[in-house]
Tab-separated table of C-alpha atoms and ligand atoms in Angstrom:
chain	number	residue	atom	x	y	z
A	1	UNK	CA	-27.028	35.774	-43.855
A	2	UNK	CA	-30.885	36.632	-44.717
A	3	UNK	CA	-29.676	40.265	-45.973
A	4	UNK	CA	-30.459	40.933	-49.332
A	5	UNK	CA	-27.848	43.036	-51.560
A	6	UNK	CA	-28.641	45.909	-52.651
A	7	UNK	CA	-28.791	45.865	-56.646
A	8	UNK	CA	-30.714	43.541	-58.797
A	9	UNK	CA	-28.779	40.049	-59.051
A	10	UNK	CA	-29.951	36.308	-60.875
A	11	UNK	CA	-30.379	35.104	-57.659
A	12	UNK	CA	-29.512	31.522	-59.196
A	13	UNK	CA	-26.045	32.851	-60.943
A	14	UNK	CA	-23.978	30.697	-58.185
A	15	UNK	CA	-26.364	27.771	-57.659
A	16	UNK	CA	-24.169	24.628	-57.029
A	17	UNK	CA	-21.175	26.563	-56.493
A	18	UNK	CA	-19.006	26.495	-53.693
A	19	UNK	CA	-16.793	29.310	-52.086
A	20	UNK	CA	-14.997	30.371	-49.329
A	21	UNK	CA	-14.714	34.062	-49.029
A	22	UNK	CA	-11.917	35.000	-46.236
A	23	UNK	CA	-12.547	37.471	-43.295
A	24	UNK	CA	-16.620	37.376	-44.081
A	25	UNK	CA	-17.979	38.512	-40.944
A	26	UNK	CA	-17.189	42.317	-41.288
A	27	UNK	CA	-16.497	44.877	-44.082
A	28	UNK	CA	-16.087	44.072	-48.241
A	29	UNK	CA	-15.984	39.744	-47.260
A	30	UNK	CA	-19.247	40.472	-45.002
A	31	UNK	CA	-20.838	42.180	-47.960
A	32	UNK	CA	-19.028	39.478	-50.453
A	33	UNK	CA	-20.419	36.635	-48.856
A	34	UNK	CA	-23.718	37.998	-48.767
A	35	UNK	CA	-23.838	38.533	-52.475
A	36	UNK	CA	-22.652	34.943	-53.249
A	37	UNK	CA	-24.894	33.294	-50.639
A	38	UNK	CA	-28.080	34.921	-52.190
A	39	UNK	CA	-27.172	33.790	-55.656
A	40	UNK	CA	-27.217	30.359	-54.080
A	41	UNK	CA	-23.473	29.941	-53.568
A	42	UNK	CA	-22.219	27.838	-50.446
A	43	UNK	CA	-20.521	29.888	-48.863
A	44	UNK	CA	-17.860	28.944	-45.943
A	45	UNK	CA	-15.832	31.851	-44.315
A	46	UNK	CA	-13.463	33.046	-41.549
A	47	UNK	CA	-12.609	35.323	-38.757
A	48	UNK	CA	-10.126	35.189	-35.419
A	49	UNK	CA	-13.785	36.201	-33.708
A	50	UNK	CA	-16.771	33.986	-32.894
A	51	UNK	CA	-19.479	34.087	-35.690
A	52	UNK	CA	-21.795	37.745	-34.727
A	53	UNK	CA	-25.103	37.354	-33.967
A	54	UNK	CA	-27.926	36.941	-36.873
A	55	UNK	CA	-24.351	35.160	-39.688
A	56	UNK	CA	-25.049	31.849	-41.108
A	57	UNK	CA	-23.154	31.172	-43.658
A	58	UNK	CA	-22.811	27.503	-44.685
A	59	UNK	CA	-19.699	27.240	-42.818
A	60	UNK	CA	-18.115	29.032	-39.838
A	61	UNK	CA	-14.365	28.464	-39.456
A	62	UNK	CA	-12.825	30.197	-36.216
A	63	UNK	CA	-9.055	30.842	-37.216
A	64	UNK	CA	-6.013	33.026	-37.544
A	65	UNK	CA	-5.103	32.943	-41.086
A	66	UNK	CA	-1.754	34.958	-40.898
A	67	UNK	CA	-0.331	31.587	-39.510
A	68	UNK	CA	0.236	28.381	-41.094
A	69	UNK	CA	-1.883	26.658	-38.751
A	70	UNK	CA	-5.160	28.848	-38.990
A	71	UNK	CA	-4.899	28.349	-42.480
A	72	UNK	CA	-4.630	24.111	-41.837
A	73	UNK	CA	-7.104	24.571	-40.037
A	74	UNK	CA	-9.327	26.357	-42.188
A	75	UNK	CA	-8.339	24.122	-45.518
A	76	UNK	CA	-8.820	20.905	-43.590
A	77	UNK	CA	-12.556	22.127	-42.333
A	78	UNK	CA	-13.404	23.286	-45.771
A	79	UNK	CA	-11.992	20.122	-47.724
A	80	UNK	CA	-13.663	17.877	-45.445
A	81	UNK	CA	-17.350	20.144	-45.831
A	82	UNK	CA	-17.316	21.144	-49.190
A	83	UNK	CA	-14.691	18.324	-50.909
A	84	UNK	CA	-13.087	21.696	-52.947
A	85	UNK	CA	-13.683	25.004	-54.079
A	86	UNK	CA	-14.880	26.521	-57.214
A	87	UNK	CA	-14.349	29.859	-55.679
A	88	UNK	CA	-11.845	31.362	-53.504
A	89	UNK	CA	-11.818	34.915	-52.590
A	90	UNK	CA	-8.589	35.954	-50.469
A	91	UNK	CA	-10.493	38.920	-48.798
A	92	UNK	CA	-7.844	38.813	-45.639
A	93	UNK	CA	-5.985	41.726	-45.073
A	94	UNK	CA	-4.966	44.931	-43.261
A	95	UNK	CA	-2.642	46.427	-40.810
A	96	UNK	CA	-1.878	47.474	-37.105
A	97	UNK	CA	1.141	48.827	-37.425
A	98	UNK	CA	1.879	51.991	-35.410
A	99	UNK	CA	1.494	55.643	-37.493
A	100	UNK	CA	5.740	57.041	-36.986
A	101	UNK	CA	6.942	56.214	-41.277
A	102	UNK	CA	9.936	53.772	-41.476
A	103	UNK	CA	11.539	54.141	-38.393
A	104	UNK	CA	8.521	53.014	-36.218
A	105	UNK	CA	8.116	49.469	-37.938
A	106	UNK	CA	9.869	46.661	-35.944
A	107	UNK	CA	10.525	43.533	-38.205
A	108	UNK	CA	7.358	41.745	-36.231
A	109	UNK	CA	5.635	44.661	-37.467
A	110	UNK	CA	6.661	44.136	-41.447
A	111	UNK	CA	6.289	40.230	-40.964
A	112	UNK	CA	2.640	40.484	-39.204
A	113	UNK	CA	1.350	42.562	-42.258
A	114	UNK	CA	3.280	40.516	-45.026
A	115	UNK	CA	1.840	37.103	-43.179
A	116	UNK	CA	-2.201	38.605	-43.487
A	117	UNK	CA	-1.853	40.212	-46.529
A	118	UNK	CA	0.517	37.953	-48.927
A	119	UNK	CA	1.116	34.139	-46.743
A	120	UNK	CA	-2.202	33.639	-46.010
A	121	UNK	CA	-3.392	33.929	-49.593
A	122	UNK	CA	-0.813	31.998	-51.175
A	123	UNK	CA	-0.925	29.324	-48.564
A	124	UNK	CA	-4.714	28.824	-49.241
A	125	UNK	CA	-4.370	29.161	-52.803
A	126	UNK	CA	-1.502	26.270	-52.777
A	127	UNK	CA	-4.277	23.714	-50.323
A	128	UNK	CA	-6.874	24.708	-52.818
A	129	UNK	CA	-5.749	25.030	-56.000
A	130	UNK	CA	-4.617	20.923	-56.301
A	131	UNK	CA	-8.348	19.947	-56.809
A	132	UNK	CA	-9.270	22.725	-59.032
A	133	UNK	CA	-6.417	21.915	-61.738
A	134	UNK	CA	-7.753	18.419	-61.214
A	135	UNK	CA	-10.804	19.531	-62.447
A	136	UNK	CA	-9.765	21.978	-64.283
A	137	UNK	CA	-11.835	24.969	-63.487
A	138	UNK	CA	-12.514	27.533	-60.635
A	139	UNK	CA	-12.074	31.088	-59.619
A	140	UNK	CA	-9.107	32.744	-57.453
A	141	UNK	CA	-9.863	36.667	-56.067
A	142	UNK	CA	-6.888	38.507	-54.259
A	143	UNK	CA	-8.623	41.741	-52.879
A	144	UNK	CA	-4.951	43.323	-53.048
A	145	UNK	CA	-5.017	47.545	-52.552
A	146	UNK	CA	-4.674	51.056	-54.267
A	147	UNK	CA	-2.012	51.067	-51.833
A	148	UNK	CA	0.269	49.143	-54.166
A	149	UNK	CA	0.592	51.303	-56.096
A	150	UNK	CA	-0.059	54.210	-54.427
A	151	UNK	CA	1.903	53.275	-51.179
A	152	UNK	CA	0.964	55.962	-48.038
A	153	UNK	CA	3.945	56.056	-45.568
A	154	UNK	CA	2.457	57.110	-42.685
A	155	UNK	CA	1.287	54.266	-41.236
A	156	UNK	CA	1.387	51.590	-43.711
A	157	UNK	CA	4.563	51.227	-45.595
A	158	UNK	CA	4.575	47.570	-44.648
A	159	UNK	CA	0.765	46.896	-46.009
A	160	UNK	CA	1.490	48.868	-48.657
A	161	UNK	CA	4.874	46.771	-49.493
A	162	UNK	CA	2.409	43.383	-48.708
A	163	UNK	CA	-0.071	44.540	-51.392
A	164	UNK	CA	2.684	44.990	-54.048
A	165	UNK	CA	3.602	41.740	-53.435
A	166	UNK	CA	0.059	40.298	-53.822
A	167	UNK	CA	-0.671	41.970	-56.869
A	168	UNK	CA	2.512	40.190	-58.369
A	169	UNK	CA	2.064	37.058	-56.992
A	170	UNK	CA	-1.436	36.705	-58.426
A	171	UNK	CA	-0.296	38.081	-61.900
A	172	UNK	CA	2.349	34.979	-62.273
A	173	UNK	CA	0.037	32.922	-60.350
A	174	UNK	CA	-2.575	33.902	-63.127
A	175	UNK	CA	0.418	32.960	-65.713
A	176	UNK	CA	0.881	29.201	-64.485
A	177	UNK	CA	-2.520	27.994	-64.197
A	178	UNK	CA	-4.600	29.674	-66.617
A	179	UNK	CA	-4.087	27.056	-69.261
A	180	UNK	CA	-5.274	24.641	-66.528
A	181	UNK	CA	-8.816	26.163	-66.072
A	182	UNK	CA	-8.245	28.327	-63.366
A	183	UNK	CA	-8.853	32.022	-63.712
A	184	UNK	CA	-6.992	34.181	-61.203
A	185	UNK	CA	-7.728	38.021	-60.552
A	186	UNK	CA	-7.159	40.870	-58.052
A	187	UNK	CA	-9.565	43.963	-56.761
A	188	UNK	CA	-7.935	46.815	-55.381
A	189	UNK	CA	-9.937	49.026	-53.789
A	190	UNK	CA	-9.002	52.214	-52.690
A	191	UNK	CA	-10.609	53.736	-49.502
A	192	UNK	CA	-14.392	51.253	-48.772
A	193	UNK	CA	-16.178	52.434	-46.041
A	194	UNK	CA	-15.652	49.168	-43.996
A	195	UNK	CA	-15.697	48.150	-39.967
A	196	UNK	CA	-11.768	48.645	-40.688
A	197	UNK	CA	-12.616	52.015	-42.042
A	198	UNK	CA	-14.479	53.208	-39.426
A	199	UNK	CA	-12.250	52.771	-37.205
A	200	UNK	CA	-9.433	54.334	-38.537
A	201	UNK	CA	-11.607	57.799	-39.294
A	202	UNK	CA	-12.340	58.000	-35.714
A	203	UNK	CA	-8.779	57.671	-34.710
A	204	UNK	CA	-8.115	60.317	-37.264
A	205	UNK	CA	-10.601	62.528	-36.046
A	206	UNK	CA	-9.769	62.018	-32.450
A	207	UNK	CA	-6.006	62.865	-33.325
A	208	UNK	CA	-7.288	65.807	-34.875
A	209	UNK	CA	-9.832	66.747	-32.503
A	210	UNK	CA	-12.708	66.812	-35.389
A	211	UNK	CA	-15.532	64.631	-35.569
A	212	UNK	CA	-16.243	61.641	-38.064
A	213	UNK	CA	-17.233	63.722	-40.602
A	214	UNK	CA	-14.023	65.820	-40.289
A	215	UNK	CA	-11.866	62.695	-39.920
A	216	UNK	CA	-13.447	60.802	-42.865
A	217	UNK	CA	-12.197	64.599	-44.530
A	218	UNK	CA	-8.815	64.136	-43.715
A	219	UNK	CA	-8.959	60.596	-44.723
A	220	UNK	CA	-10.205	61.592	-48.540
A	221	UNK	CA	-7.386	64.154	-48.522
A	222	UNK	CA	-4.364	62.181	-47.680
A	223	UNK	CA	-5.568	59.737	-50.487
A	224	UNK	CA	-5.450	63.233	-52.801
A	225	UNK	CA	-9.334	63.172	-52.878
A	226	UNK	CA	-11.654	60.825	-54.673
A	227	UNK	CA	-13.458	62.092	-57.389
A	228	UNK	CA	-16.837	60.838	-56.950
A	229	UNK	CA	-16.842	62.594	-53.289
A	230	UNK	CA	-17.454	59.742	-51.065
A	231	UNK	CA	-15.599	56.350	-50.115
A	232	UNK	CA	-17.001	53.477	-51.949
A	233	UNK	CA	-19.464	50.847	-50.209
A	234	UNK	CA	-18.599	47.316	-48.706
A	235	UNK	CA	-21.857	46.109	-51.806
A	236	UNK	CA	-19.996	48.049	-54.357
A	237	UNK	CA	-17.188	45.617	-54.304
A	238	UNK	CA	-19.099	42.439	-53.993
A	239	UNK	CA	-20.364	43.497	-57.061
A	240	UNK	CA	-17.296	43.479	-58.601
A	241	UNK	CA	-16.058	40.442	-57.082
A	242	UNK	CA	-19.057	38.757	-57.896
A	243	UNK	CA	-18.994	39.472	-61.912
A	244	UNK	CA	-15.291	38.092	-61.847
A	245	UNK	CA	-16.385	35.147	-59.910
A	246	UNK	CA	-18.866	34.192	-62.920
A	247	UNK	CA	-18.795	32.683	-66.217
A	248	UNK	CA	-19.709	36.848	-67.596
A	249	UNK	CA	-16.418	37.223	-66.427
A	250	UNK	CA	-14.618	33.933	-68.372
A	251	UNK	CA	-12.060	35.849	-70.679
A	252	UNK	CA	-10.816	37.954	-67.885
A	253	UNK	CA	-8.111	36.462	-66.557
A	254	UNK	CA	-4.198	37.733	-65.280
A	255	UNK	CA	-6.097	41.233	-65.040
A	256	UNK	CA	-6.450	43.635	-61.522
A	257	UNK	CA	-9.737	45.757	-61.011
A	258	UNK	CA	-9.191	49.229	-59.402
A	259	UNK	CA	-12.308	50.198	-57.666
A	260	UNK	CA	-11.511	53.636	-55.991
A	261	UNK	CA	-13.552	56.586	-57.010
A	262	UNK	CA	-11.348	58.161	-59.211
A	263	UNK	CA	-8.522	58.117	-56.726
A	264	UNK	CA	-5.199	56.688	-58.054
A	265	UNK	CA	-4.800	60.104	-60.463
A	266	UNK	CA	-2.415	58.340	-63.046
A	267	UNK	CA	-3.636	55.938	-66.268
B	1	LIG	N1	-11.445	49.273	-46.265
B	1	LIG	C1	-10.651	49.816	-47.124
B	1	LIG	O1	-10.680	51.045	-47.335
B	1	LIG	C2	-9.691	48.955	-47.908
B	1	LIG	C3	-8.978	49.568	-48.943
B	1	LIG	C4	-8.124	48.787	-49.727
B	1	LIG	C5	-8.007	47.432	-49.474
B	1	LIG	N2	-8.692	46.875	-48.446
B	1	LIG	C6	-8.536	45.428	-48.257
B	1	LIG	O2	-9.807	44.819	-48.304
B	1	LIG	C7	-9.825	43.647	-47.484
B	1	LIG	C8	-10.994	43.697	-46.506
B	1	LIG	O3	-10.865	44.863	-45.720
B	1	LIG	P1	-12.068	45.427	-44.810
B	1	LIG	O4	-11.830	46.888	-44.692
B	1	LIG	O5	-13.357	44.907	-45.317
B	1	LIG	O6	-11.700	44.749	-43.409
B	1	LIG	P2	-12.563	44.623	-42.033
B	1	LIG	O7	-13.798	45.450	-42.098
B	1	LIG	O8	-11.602	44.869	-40.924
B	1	LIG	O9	-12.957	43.072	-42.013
B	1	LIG	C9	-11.923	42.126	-41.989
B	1	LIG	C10	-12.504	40.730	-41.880
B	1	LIG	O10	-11.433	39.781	-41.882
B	1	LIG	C11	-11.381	39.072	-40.633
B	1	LIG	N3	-9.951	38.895	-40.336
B	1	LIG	C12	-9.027	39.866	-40.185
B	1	LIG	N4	-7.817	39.320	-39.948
B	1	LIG	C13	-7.978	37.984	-39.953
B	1	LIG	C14	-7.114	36.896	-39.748
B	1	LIG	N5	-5.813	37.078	-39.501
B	1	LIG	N6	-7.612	35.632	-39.821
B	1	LIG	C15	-8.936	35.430	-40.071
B	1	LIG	N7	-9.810	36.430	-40.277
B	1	LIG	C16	-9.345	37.704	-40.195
B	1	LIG	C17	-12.137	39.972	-39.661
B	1	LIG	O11	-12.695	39.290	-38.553
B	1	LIG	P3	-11.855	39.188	-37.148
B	1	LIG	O12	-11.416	40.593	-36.827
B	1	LIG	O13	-12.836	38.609	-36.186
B	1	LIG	O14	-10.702	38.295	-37.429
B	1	LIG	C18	-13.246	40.493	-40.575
B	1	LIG	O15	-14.231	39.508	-40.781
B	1	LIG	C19	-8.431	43.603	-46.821
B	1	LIG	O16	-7.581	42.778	-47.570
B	1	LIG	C20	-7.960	45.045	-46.897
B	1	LIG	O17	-6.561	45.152	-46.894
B	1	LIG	C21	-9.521	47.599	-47.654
C-alpha cells in the first residue's frame, strides 16, 4: 500500500499500533487500511480473493469471514503475527440477495447476510477483545449502515435487518467493556462510491437501459437524494474511521457516526 490519502494526516498518529481492518482489499477497508498504514499503523487485513496486484499490507489473510472457520483462521494468523490488536475495524459486509422484496429471500438468503454483516464481527470481536481487556485499552469499529435505519426493501431487507442488529450489538457491546478500556463505535455510511457500488449502479442502469451516470441517478433517488449531490468517497470514511480510531477521539465512546450526505432526512 504505497498510496498516499488524500488529506493532510500526522503521518506518525498510529506509530506502534496494530490493526486489522476487515475486507481491505477493495472499497471503504481498501481506503481504511491505507489511511492507517501511512500513519504507521500495522496493518493486517482480509478478503475471500488473493491479495491484488501492487497491496502490501503487513499481513494478508485469505479467508471467508461469514463462517466460523474463516474467522479461526483469520484470529489465529493475526494472534500469532501481531500477539493482539489495538485496533479492530469490522469493515465486512454486504449482500447478494436477489432484488423480488420479502417473498424472494430464502432463509440461506437471510442467514448468508446476517453471518457477513453481524457473526463475523462479533465472532472477531469475542477472539480479540480477551487481550485488550487484559490490557485494558484498544479500539472496536463496526462500519454498520444508513440502512438500519433507513431499511430499502427491494433488495436488501435482510442486510438491512443485519445492520440493525449490528448497530445494537455494538451499543451494549460499548456498555460492557467501556469501563475496561475499550472504546467501541459504529460508522454508517449511507451510499460510498465503492467496488460494491459500482457494481450495483451498472446493474441498475442495465435494468433500466441508462448508462452509469443514469444508474448512479436512480441510485441517489431511491435513497430520497443526498443533499450534497454526489455519493461520498471510499477516503471520506477512512477519515472518519481513522479520528475514532485515535486518542482525539478518547471520550467518544457507545456513539454511531452517520456519514451520508445529508441522506437519512430525519434528526
Ligand atoms: N458502499 C456503500 O454504499 C455502503 C453503504 C453502507 C454501508 N456499507 C458497508 O461498508 C462496508 C464496506 O463496503 P464496501 O462497499 O467498501 O465493499 P466492497 O467494495 O465490496 O469491498 C468489500 C471488501 O470485503 C471483502 N470481503 C467481502 N466479503 C468477505 C468475506 N465474507 N470474508 C472476507 N472478506 C470479505 C472483499 O474482498 P473479497 O470480495 O475478495 O472477499 C473486499 O475487500 C460493508 O460492511 C458494507 O455493508 C457500504
Amino acid at each position: 500500500m504505497t498510496a498516499v490519502p488524500d488529506f493532510p494526516f500526522d503521518p506518525k498518529e498510529f506509530i506502534g499500533k496494530r490493526a486489522l481492518v476487515t475486507g481491505g482489499t477493495k472499497g471503504m477497508g481498501q481506503a481504511i487500511v491505507r489511511r492507517l498504514s501511512a500513519a504507521g499503523a500495522k496493518v493486517a487485513t482480509t478478503a475471500r480473493s488473493p491479495l491484488p496486484e501492487g497491496q502490501a499490507p503487513a499481513l494478508f489473510v485469505q479467508a471467508d469471514i461469514s463462517t466460523a472457520q474463516g474467522v479461526n483462521r483469520v484470529a489465529s494468523a493475526v494472534l500469532d503475527a501481531f500477539g493482539g490488536l489495538d485496533i479492530l475495524i469490522n469493515n465486512v459486509g454486504g449482500s447478494s440477495a436477489p432484488s423480488g422484496g420479502f417473498a424472494a429471500l430464502s432463509d440461506e438468503h437471510w442467514q448468508a447476510d446476517i453471518n457477513a454483516n453481524l457473526l463475523a464481527p462479533v465472532r472477531l470481536d469475542r477472539a480479540f477483545l480477551p487481550r485488550m481487556i487484559e490490557r485494558g485499552q484498544g479500539v472496536v469499529i463496526h462500519i454498520s449502515s444508513i440502512q438500519r435505519r433507513l431499511p430499502l426493501y427491494e433488495a436488501t431487507l435482510a442486510y438491512a435487518a443485519a445492520k440493525a442488529g449490528l448497530s445494537n450489538y455494538s451499543k451494549g457491546l460499548s456498555k460492557e467493556v467501556g469501563p475496561k478500556g475499550i472504546r467501541v463505535n459504529s460508522i454508517a455510511p449511507g451510499f460510498i462510491e465503492t467496488t460494491a457500488a459500482t457494481a450495483l449502479i451498472r446493474r441498475i442502469a442495465a435494468e433500466a437501459g441508462t448508462d452509469e451516470e443514469g444508474g448512479r441517478k436512480l441510485l441517489m433517488d431511491s435513497l430520497g437524494g443526498i443533499s450534497i449531490g454526489r455519493p461520498g468517497r471510499p477516503e471520506e470514511v477512512a477519515e472518519l474511521a481513522a479520528f475514532l480510531a485515535s486518542p482525539r477521539a478518547a471520550s467518544i465512546h457507545g456513539a454511531e457516526y452517520t456519514i451520508d450526505g445529508g441522506t437519512v432526512p430525519t434528526v
